[in-house]
């Protein structure tokens, strides 16, 4: 016993007490940043153009909250839901052994990634010019009728006035969701391809169909790769809802803030309010993303790393809820 | 299907009528690379057939052909008297639909060198996934049988562990339990111990010996000569996409006739 003890005592030398390396550069940086921060704060507090009390008074008014909830938030959620679902379909088509499906999927992603969202939204907003009515029935009915000598043959089951169907909201949703699906398809495809082919093989050997394998084995594992960029897509979508102004959709946060600004000739404070609202919403999404990543990381022991990454992202974008408080 | 106990080997229906697995002149190419060049094999019900051969000789490809994970280019494979992957009618071959292929695979269990467990599911979830989704067993029945199977491979205490939390040997035993859960007529093992640390090989071989004793029909690709000699009923030596030599394991190992078998055995023994 005693012999062992002395052995361990002898083995442990004195703890190191070395003089740490000095970092003078850090102190200079801190000083410069402190001065810049003070200048920024000074502008915030002393420049009259900010009109803080006016901004706070107006940024919580009912039309703005309405635009926020029923426009921005609802639109983000709906467009992402459709975009993700459709994106999965397009990705699966893209990886299908059927060359026609592959071609269609490629064409889809090519088109919707090539046209800017702003332009796409403007087009969808004015699609009523193309068709005044949208009807369902036998395709090419009038042409077929002429072929058989019947004039104005119309085999239509039902239809809508395109202005009823493609309201601003629907047109905007369609534009955002279809474009999102193209980006999501690429993300999902990368996710699916990241899964070890041995997994598909094992599932096949157990007698699972291609569909079952995709749903139960491949997609859940692909999620780990899909979730982080999807979080970024959601945040980008939230911000892109401000483009709905060009459809136009009036029930939307930025449109409403802009309208207040133009009406009261206090444009700048309302734009600052927009910044603050988007900062707040984005921060909420970042928290949601963290929990999703943790969920899909189970069985991998990698949630720790995901958390670390989130912390960095939050710090970089300055999106912590506390951040908005200090900015105010 | 009411018994909740581990199914012993299903009554070997093919015993009288013919072999459990029969391969006849099987050819398989990947592009210009001819991997299988006329493989013949017969494994009777309840028999353990060990397949030996140098790396790249087509052993894995052959196993994958047996459950139609690979389409063969020529030849025929029957499992329990049923042609794999095709239907023959009027002298013409028709490809089976996905549903039919998948139904055939249910009676063929497969264990992989790299385990291929589903990493996002616990050991028990791995085992009951196919019984639940493919055989549509009631959850309680599947669960009960899953627990019994994991108990049988000595992992009763690891039901809720994820594959990432298990050692290689434990993962491979879960993989065996997962394949057994589908109550297969044949089990295919593709180098089940090659990815394991030496001290973990024994526990997996023990489970396999136990299976063999219970009368499971097994085709085992392995480099474990000891296992082949002790458990195998027949031994097949493959090289260059053909069966070079086959026979009772002890004989082939003790007196290999073909020089390529001699050269290979000299290296692994
Ligand atoms: N999917 C595939 N595509 C192309 N070549 C393959 C494929 N699978 C196997 N091969 C080739 O077939 C040969 C035999 O492989 P394999 O059956 O894995 O041999 P073994 O299991 O005996 O080591 C190797 O040369 C390998 O490169
Ligand atoms: Mg192999």
XYZ file of C-alpha atoms and ligand atoms in Angstrom:
625
model
C 0.000 0.000 0.000
C 2.533 2.566 1.121
C 4.883 1.640 -1.658
C 2.131 2.266 -4.185
C 1.342 5.580 -2.601
C 4.883 6.862 -2.777
C 5.052 5.725 -6.361
C 2.093 7.849 -7.328
C 3.394 10.774 -5.298
C 6.702 10.582 -7.044
C 4.973 10.332 -10.414
C 3.088 13.602 -10.003
C 5.321 16.654 -10.417
C 4.558 20.157 -9.290
C 1.767 21.842 -11.319
C 3.101 24.172 -14.022
C 2.996 27.858 -13.151
C 4.280 29.459 -16.327
C 3.852 33.077 -17.367
C 1.152 33.022 -20.086
C 1.862 34.470 -23.517
C 0.742 38.110 -23.701
C -1.695 39.104 -26.420
C -1.292 42.847 -26.871
C -3.129 42.662 -30.211
C -6.278 41.538 -28.421
C -6.321 44.566 -26.180
C -5.914 46.903 -29.131
C -8.808 45.159 -30.891
C -10.989 45.433 -27.805
C -10.218 49.125 -27.507
C -11.050 49.787 -31.153
C -14.296 47.815 -30.890
C -15.242 49.646 -27.699
C -14.826 53.003 -29.410
C -16.860 51.862 -32.415
C -19.600 50.507 -30.138
C -19.697 53.789 -28.225
C -20.006 55.726 -31.482
C -22.815 53.471 -32.645
C -24.654 53.838 -29.353
C -24.159 57.565 -29.518
C -25.791 57.725 -32.932
C -28.666 55.535 -31.756
C -29.359 57.761 -28.767
C -28.692 61.239 -30.084
C -29.734 61.181 -33.738
C -33.299 62.470 -33.959
C -33.990 60.585 -37.192
C -34.450 57.372 -35.241
C -37.624 58.641 -33.576
C -37.547 55.827 -31.044
C -40.781 56.650 -29.262
C -42.606 57.003 -32.584
C -41.221 53.666 -33.726
C -42.149 51.805 -30.544
C -45.563 53.420 -30.655
C -46.201 52.212 -34.205
C -44.435 48.882 -34.501
C -46.992 46.998 -32.374
C -50.139 48.419 -33.993
C -52.794 45.854 -35.015
C -52.289 46.018 -38.825
C -48.599 45.382 -38.368
C -49.108 42.485 -35.966
C -51.725 41.168 -38.385
C -49.280 41.374 -41.266
C -46.673 39.710 -39.107
C -48.808 36.767 -38.039
C -51.112 36.196 -41.008
C -48.616 37.264 -43.625
C -45.005 36.768 -42.709
C -45.236 33.911 -40.217
C -48.094 32.002 -41.848
C -46.549 32.449 -45.283
C -43.150 31.239 -44.080
C -44.681 28.148 -42.506
C -46.933 27.293 -45.467
C -44.299 27.951 -48.104
C -41.737 25.865 -46.230
C -44.177 22.985 -45.651
C -45.073 22.834 -49.338
C -41.492 23.498 -50.352
C -40.064 20.695 -48.213
C -42.727 18.168 -49.231
C -42.405 18.985 -52.899
C -38.631 19.143 -52.568
C -38.535 15.587 -51.217
C -40.674 14.443 -54.156
C -38.425 16.184 -56.673
C -35.293 14.794 -54.984
C -36.659 11.259 -55.065
C -37.580 11.732 -58.725
C -34.090 13.007 -59.369
C -32.607 9.817 -57.912
C -35.116 7.517 -59.583
C -33.996 4.844 -62.036
C -36.643 6.178 -64.451
C -34.899 8.591 -66.871
C -38.097 10.534 -67.605
C -38.698 11.305 -63.938
C -35.038 12.258 -63.599
C -35.334 14.625 -66.556
C -38.491 16.297 -65.267
C -36.897 16.798 -61.863
C -33.808 18.305 -63.429
C -35.898 20.660 -65.548
C -37.862 21.737 -62.497
C -34.826 22.607 -60.393
C -33.158 24.271 -63.335
C -36.102 26.607 -63.985
C -36.919 27.581 -60.433
C -33.326 28.118 -59.411
C -32.574 30.195 -62.495
C -35.377 32.746 -62.072
C -34.928 35.207 -59.185
C -37.603 34.997 -56.511
C -38.530 38.627 -56.912
C -39.193 38.124 -60.622
C -41.022 34.872 -59.979
C -43.320 36.584 -57.500
C -44.056 39.390 -59.923
C -44.914 36.810 -62.596
C -47.205 34.815 -60.316
C -48.859 38.023 -59.167
C -49.815 38.783 -62.758
C -50.601 35.306 -63.994
C -54.253 36.310 -64.185
C -53.309 38.071 -67.430
C -52.558 34.699 -68.984
C -55.764 32.955 -67.956
C -58.797 34.810 -66.712
C -60.399 31.538 -65.690
C -58.860 28.305 -64.500
C -60.969 25.298 -65.466
C -60.712 21.569 -65.120
C -61.915 19.108 -67.729
C -60.754 17.374 -70.913
C -57.529 18.989 -72.134
C -57.558 20.523 -75.668
C -61.320 20.041 -75.827
C -62.019 22.838 -78.343
C -59.191 21.647 -80.580
C -60.445 18.066 -80.424
C -63.963 19.317 -81.156
C -62.808 21.086 -84.298
C -61.117 17.877 -85.392
C -64.490 16.130 -85.298
C -66.336 19.087 -86.807
C -67.919 20.380 -83.613
C -67.574 24.093 -82.945
C -66.771 25.365 -79.485
C -66.832 21.976 -77.826
C -66.340 22.556 -74.104
C -65.862 19.623 -71.775
C -65.256 21.444 -68.514
C -66.141 20.081 -65.111
C -65.647 23.154 -62.988
C -63.578 26.300 -62.931
C -62.673 29.396 -61.018
C -62.105 32.968 -61.817
C -58.336 33.191 -61.564
C -58.632 36.275 -59.400
C -60.630 34.250 -56.866
C -58.190 31.368 -56.852
C -54.937 33.252 -57.225
C -55.447 35.879 -54.588
C -52.334 37.758 -53.656
C -51.684 35.307 -50.865
C -52.089 32.235 -53.074
C -49.958 33.668 -55.852
C -47.258 34.610 -53.385
C -47.433 31.227 -51.688
C -47.167 29.444 -55.007
C -44.177 31.512 -56.077
C -42.292 31.071 -52.820
C -43.162 27.386 -52.341
C -42.316 26.304 -55.880
C -39.014 28.121 -55.806
C -38.254 26.735 -52.349
C -38.975 23.194 -53.532
C -36.195 23.514 -56.104
C -33.635 24.458 -53.453
C -34.943 21.851 -51.015
C -34.717 19.175 -53.700
C -30.976 19.757 -53.974
C -30.578 19.688 -50.191
C -32.622 16.504 -49.829
C -30.738 14.848 -52.664
C -27.420 15.578 -50.999
C -28.849 14.206 -47.747
C -30.078 10.993 -49.334
C -26.774 10.466 -51.089
C -24.894 10.926 -47.827
C -26.494 7.795 -46.361
C -24.351 4.646 -46.538
C -25.608 2.418 -49.397
C -25.238 -0.511 -46.997
C -28.347 0.802 -45.250
C -30.483 0.451 -48.368
C -29.012 -2.966 -48.938
C -29.775 -4.124 -45.399
C -33.347 -2.837 -45.653
C -33.779 -4.549 -49.013
C -32.430 -7.809 -47.622
C -35.055 -7.603 -44.866
C -37.785 -7.425 -47.496
C -38.571 -3.722 -47.210
C -39.811 -2.030 -50.379
C -38.088 0.971 -51.915
C -40.705 3.261 -50.397
C -40.403 1.761 -46.932
C -36.631 1.917 -47.124
C -36.788 5.572 -48.068
C -39.266 6.527 -45.365
C -38.005 4.418 -42.476
C -34.282 4.053 -43.093
C -32.827 6.544 -45.545
C -34.705 9.791 -44.890
C -34.398 9.689 -41.083
C -30.630 9.372 -41.491
C -30.510 11.930 -44.261
C -32.266 14.345 -41.860
C -29.020 14.958 -40.021
C -27.594 16.356 -43.208
C -30.844 17.974 -44.358
C -31.870 19.839 -41.192
C -29.086 22.430 -40.847
C -29.401 23.813 -44.404
C -33.202 23.601 -44.109
C -32.967 25.824 -41.057
C -31.046 28.299 -43.143
C -33.641 27.994 -45.898
C -36.416 28.727 -43.399
C -34.628 31.816 -42.219
C -34.044 32.914 -45.799
C -37.726 32.274 -46.514
C -38.779 34.390 -43.552
C -36.759 37.248 -44.930
C -37.921 36.664 -48.501
C -41.551 37.084 -47.473
C -40.710 40.788 -47.619
C -40.559 40.315 -51.405
C -44.296 39.615 -51.363
C -44.698 43.358 -51.668
C -44.153 42.891 -55.395
C -47.013 40.392 -55.912
C -48.507 42.459 -54.264
C -49.568 41.037 -50.918
C -50.558 43.718 -48.443
C -51.102 41.436 -45.459
C -47.426 41.173 -44.679
C -45.033 42.705 -42.169
C -42.766 44.748 -44.389
C -45.600 46.046 -46.574
C -47.389 47.263 -43.464
C -44.335 48.882 -41.902
C -43.498 50.499 -45.220
C -47.075 51.767 -45.547
C -46.979 53.348 -42.105
C -43.647 54.925 -42.934
C -44.876 56.400 -46.191
C -48.126 57.626 -44.690
C -46.473 59.363 -41.745
C -43.323 60.454 -43.634
C -41.289 58.585 -41.005
C -39.772 55.987 -43.326
C -36.526 55.389 -41.475
C -37.893 54.469 -38.035
C -40.233 51.954 -39.648
C -37.337 50.374 -41.522
C -35.473 50.060 -38.231
C -38.594 48.461 -36.796
C -38.528 46.000 -39.700
C -34.918 45.122 -38.874
C -35.828 44.500 -35.271
C -38.831 42.346 -36.116
C -36.851 40.202 -38.539
C -34.026 39.868 -36.010
C -36.474 38.666 -33.392
C -38.215 36.169 -35.682
C -34.937 34.793 -36.993
C -33.676 34.268 -33.472
C -36.769 32.256 -32.599
C -36.090 30.058 -35.646
C -32.488 29.508 -34.580
C -33.686 28.107 -31.269
C -36.102 25.791 -33.073
C -33.328 24.633 -35.356
C -31.192 23.727 -32.362
C -33.839 21.398 -30.938
C -34.501 19.775 -34.324
C -30.829 19.080 -34.837
C -30.584 17.576 -31.401
C -33.549 15.294 -32.119
C -32.174 13.962 -35.397
C -28.675 13.599 -33.966
C -29.826 10.879 -31.539
C -27.880 7.669 -31.765
C -24.841 9.523 -33.016
C -23.551 11.249 -29.887
C -23.041 14.339 -31.958
C -25.618 16.669 -30.461
C -22.805 18.268 -28.518
C -21.204 19.333 -31.749
C -24.497 20.621 -33.137
C -24.969 22.708 -30.025
C -21.518 24.145 -30.431
C -22.255 25.031 -34.024
C -25.515 26.702 -33.055
C -23.761 28.819 -30.483
C -21.368 30.055 -33.130
C -24.139 30.787 -35.599
C -26.120 32.685 -32.979
C -23.098 34.712 -32.027
C -22.255 35.492 -35.635
C -25.668 36.722 -36.656
C -26.097 38.615 -33.399
C -29.519 37.049 -33.252
C -29.731 36.177 -29.558
C -32.985 37.526 -28.084
C -30.875 39.655 -25.755
C -29.299 41.236 -28.807
C -32.499 42.918 -29.867
C -32.935 44.324 -26.391
C -29.568 46.029 -26.359
C -29.956 47.268 -29.906
C -33.080 49.008 -28.826
C -48.328 -18.004 -36.220
C -49.492 -17.830 -32.640
C -46.424 -19.316 -30.997
C -44.378 -16.592 -29.367
C -41.315 -18.725 -28.979
C -38.330 -18.547 -31.252
C -39.177 -20.489 -34.342
C -36.906 -23.407 -34.745
C -36.072 -24.080 -38.316
C -39.286 -24.113 -40.307
C -40.104 -27.633 -41.377
C -37.614 -28.202 -44.194
C -40.186 -28.419 -46.926
C -37.529 -28.722 -49.571
C -35.867 -31.643 -47.822
C -37.487 -34.315 -49.929
C -38.105 -32.323 -53.074
C -34.674 -30.808 -53.540
C -31.993 -28.549 -52.123
C -32.813 -25.391 -50.150
C -30.513 -23.290 -52.313
C -29.494 -24.276 -55.807
C -27.419 -22.172 -58.169
C -26.842 -23.270 -61.719
C -24.245 -21.733 -63.986
C -24.654 -18.234 -62.522
C -23.019 -15.419 -64.461
C -22.789 -11.817 -63.357
C -20.946 -8.892 -64.938
C -20.509 -5.274 -63.933
C -20.029 -3.577 -67.266
C -17.118 -5.373 -68.858
C -15.968 -6.938 -65.610
C -17.164 -10.524 -65.452
C -17.365 -11.237 -61.739
C -19.220 -14.574 -61.702
C -18.416 -16.940 -64.541
C -20.621 -19.950 -64.022
C -21.120 -20.679 -60.346
C -22.854 -23.911 -59.341
C -23.885 -24.636 -55.781
C -26.273 -26.837 -53.868
C -27.110 -26.443 -50.206
C -29.579 -28.833 -48.593
C -31.969 -27.764 -45.874
C -30.281 -27.604 -42.483
C -26.842 -27.624 -44.023
C -24.055 -25.130 -43.318
C -22.086 -24.294 -46.435
C -18.878 -22.305 -45.964
C -17.502 -20.310 -48.865
C -13.809 -19.520 -48.984
C -11.840 -17.593 -51.536
C -9.466 -14.723 -52.065
C -10.701 -11.150 -51.993
C -12.330 -10.118 -55.254
C -13.260 -13.658 -56.241
C -16.965 -12.770 -56.286
C -18.144 -14.265 -52.977
C -20.110 -11.201 -51.881
C -21.545 -10.743 -55.338
C -22.734 -14.341 -55.343
C -24.450 -13.956 -51.966
C -26.127 -10.771 -53.176
C -27.377 -12.638 -56.235
C -29.032 -15.266 -54.040
C -31.459 -12.703 -52.612
C -31.633 -10.752 -55.854
C -29.881 -7.651 -54.576
C -27.975 -8.107 -57.831
C -29.598 -9.238 -61.066
C -27.757 -12.156 -62.625
C -26.961 -12.113 -66.344
C -27.254 -15.839 -66.961
C -28.033 -19.029 -65.087
C -30.665 -19.768 -62.460
C -30.935 -19.595 -58.700
C -33.640 -21.368 -56.730
C -34.366 -20.931 -53.040
C -36.627 -23.586 -51.550
C -37.587 -24.660 -55.040
C -38.618 -21.140 -56.095
C -36.798 -19.365 -58.914
C -35.241 -16.154 -57.564
C -36.193 -12.891 -59.253
C -38.028 -14.388 -62.229
C -41.020 -16.441 -63.219
C -40.603 -19.034 -65.916
C -43.634 -19.619 -68.098
C -43.719 -21.293 -71.461
C -39.957 -21.345 -71.703
C -39.812 -17.572 -71.215
C -38.515 -15.641 -68.217
C -40.548 -12.804 -66.742
C -39.053 -10.379 -64.248
C -40.862 -10.357 -60.930
C -42.435 -7.153 -59.672
C -40.866 -5.344 -56.738
C -43.533 -6.705 -54.384
C -42.769 -10.291 -55.409
C -39.003 -9.860 -55.183
C -39.409 -8.341 -51.759
C -41.600 -11.259 -50.682
C -38.876 -13.693 -51.754
C -36.258 -11.805 -49.777
C -38.288 -12.174 -46.602
C -37.347 -15.833 -46.391
C -33.642 -15.100 -46.946
C -31.800 -13.509 -44.047
C -28.549 -11.661 -44.645
C -25.745 -10.583 -42.339
C -23.135 -8.139 -43.594
C -19.469 -7.653 -42.930
C -20.075 -4.094 -41.762
C -23.253 -4.954 -39.785
C -25.360 -2.270 -41.529
C -27.548 -1.759 -38.487
C -29.894 1.219 -38.676
C -27.995 3.754 -36.554
C -31.061 5.841 -35.685
C -32.882 2.915 -34.081
C -32.172 1.075 -30.848
C -31.173 -2.584 -30.915
C -34.766 -3.666 -30.308
C -36.146 -1.237 -32.901
C -33.662 -2.617 -35.420
C -34.889 -6.132 -34.753
C -38.633 -5.419 -34.878
C -38.604 -2.957 -37.791
C -39.087 -5.553 -40.517
C -41.559 -7.737 -38.578
C -43.674 -4.606 -37.973
C -43.475 -3.024 -41.427
C -42.993 -6.007 -43.689
C -44.757 -8.873 -41.935
C -47.226 -6.478 -40.266
C -47.066 -8.326 -36.979
C -48.924 -6.777 -34.039
C -46.568 -4.536 -32.055
C -46.810 -6.601 -28.865
C -45.978 -9.851 -30.651
C -43.066 -8.340 -32.570
C -41.709 -6.757 -29.420
C -41.957 -9.953 -27.428
C -40.181 -11.936 -30.143
C -37.588 -9.195 -30.581
C -36.733 -9.339 -26.898
C -36.448 -13.125 -27.059
C -34.183 -12.966 -30.092
C -31.893 -10.408 -28.487
C -31.848 -12.563 -25.382
C -30.868 -15.520 -27.535
C -27.844 -13.677 -28.924
C -26.933 -12.621 -25.389
C -27.990 -8.997 -25.565
C -31.014 -8.913 -23.273
C -29.433 -6.004 -21.413
C -28.881 -3.899 -24.523
C -32.432 -3.606 -25.868
C -32.441 0.170 -25.812
C -28.848 0.799 -26.810
C -28.156 2.476 -30.136
C -25.701 0.721 -32.486
C -23.174 3.504 -31.861
C -23.113 2.503 -28.196
C -22.375 -1.174 -28.899
C -19.118 -2.964 -29.643
C -18.609 -4.509 -33.066
C -19.360 -7.988 -31.766
C -22.564 -6.798 -30.117
C -23.633 -4.980 -33.265
C -23.117 -8.075 -35.358
C -25.174 -10.123 -32.910
C -27.989 -7.560 -33.148
C -27.716 -7.859 -36.925
C -28.106 -11.626 -36.681
C -31.148 -11.224 -34.432
C -32.575 -8.716 -36.906
C -32.248 -11.188 -39.772
C -33.719 -14.017 -37.670
C -36.749 -11.903 -36.798
C -38.055 -12.440 -40.322
C -38.017 -16.215 -39.712
C -35.887 -16.905 -42.783
C -35.428 -20.302 -44.363
C -31.829 -19.508 -45.254
C -29.248 -17.242 -43.656
C -26.484 -15.684 -45.735
C -23.393 -14.446 -43.879
C -20.909 -12.253 -45.733
C -17.666 -12.326 -43.754
C -19.546 -11.648 -40.508
C -16.394 -11.486 -38.386
C -13.960 -9.779 -40.743
C -14.603 -6.284 -39.403
C -14.248 -7.342 -35.760
C -11.396 -7.023 -33.309
C -9.920 -10.504 -32.742
C -11.236 -10.814 -29.193
C -14.820 -10.195 -30.409
C -14.852 -12.828 -33.146
C -15.632 -15.690 -30.753
C -18.927 -14.283 -29.455
C -20.311 -13.931 -32.993
C -19.134 -17.385 -34.070
C -20.771 -18.846 -30.951
C -24.121 -17.407 -31.969
C -23.664 -18.807 -35.462
C -22.747 -22.253 -34.148
C -25.851 -22.153 -31.996
C -27.935 -21.361 -35.087
C -26.344 -24.196 -37.028
C -27.137 -26.611 -34.216
C -30.764 -25.525 -34.404
C -30.840 -26.663 -38.017
C -30.745 -23.330 -39.816
C -29.639 -23.526 -43.437
C -26.612 -21.248 -43.713
C -24.246 -20.046 -46.401
C -21.235 -18.486 -44.717
C -18.519 -16.574 -46.504
C -15.660 -16.587 -44.028
C -11.944 -16.740 -43.512
C -12.401 -18.562 -40.198
C -11.005 -21.946 -41.164
C -11.665 -23.298 -37.681
C -15.344 -22.455 -37.955
C -15.576 -24.024 -41.402
C -13.958 -27.225 -40.181
C -16.013 -27.474 -37.014
C -19.460 -26.317 -38.132
C -19.501 -26.586 -41.916
C -21.216 -29.467 -43.671
C -19.682 -28.494 -46.961
C -16.967 -26.151 -48.115
C -16.772 -24.295 -51.386
C -13.617 -22.633 -52.619
C -14.184 -19.822 -55.107
C -11.624 -18.046 -57.242
C -11.964 -15.875 -60.301
C -15.752 -16.117 -60.339
C -16.028 -19.896 -60.387
C -16.189 -22.662 -57.802
C -12.738 -24.197 -57.988
C -13.207 -26.953 -55.465
C -15.838 -28.179 -53.034
C -16.402 -31.009 -50.614
C -16.538 -31.831 -46.918
C -14.603 -29.104 -45.069
C -12.142 -31.391 -43.285
C -11.135 -33.092 -46.518
C -10.785 -29.926 -48.544
C -8.799 -28.226 -45.806
C -6.569 -31.215 -45.133
C -6.028 -32.290 -48.761
C -6.813 -29.463 -51.159
C -6.616 -30.890 -54.659
C -6.484 -27.699 -56.664
C -3.318 -25.658 -56.538
C -5.191 -22.371 -56.116
C -6.931 -23.818 -53.054
C -3.566 -24.976 -51.762
C -2.044 -21.551 -52.262
C -4.983 -19.823 -50.552
C -5.060 -22.176 -47.579
C -1.326 -21.864 -47.153
C -1.849 -18.130 -46.667
C -4.767 -18.196 -44.228
C -3.836 -21.221 -42.143
N -21.525 -2.890 -57.728
C -20.357 -3.202 -58.350
N -19.970 -2.513 -59.448
C -18.823 -2.803 -60.075
N -17.955 -3.758 -59.679
C -18.277 -4.470 -58.583
C -19.488 -4.229 -57.857
N -19.545 -5.084 -56.819
C -18.422 -5.837 -56.896
N -17.658 -5.480 -57.946
C -16.385 -6.096 -58.352
O -16.596 -7.474 -58.408
C -15.448 -8.168 -57.971
C -15.840 -9.178 -56.923
O -16.263 -8.499 -55.787
P -16.842 -9.219 -54.498
O -17.994 -10.045 -54.893
O -17.079 -8.193 -53.469
O -15.626 -10.155 -54.073
P -15.327 -10.823 -52.675
O -16.510 -10.658 -51.806
O -15.025 -12.251 -52.998
O -14.113 -10.136 -52.135
C -14.465 -7.123 -57.483
O -13.486 -6.926 -58.475
C -15.297 -5.896 -57.323
O -14.548 -4.750 -57.607
Mg -16.723 -9.652 -49.995
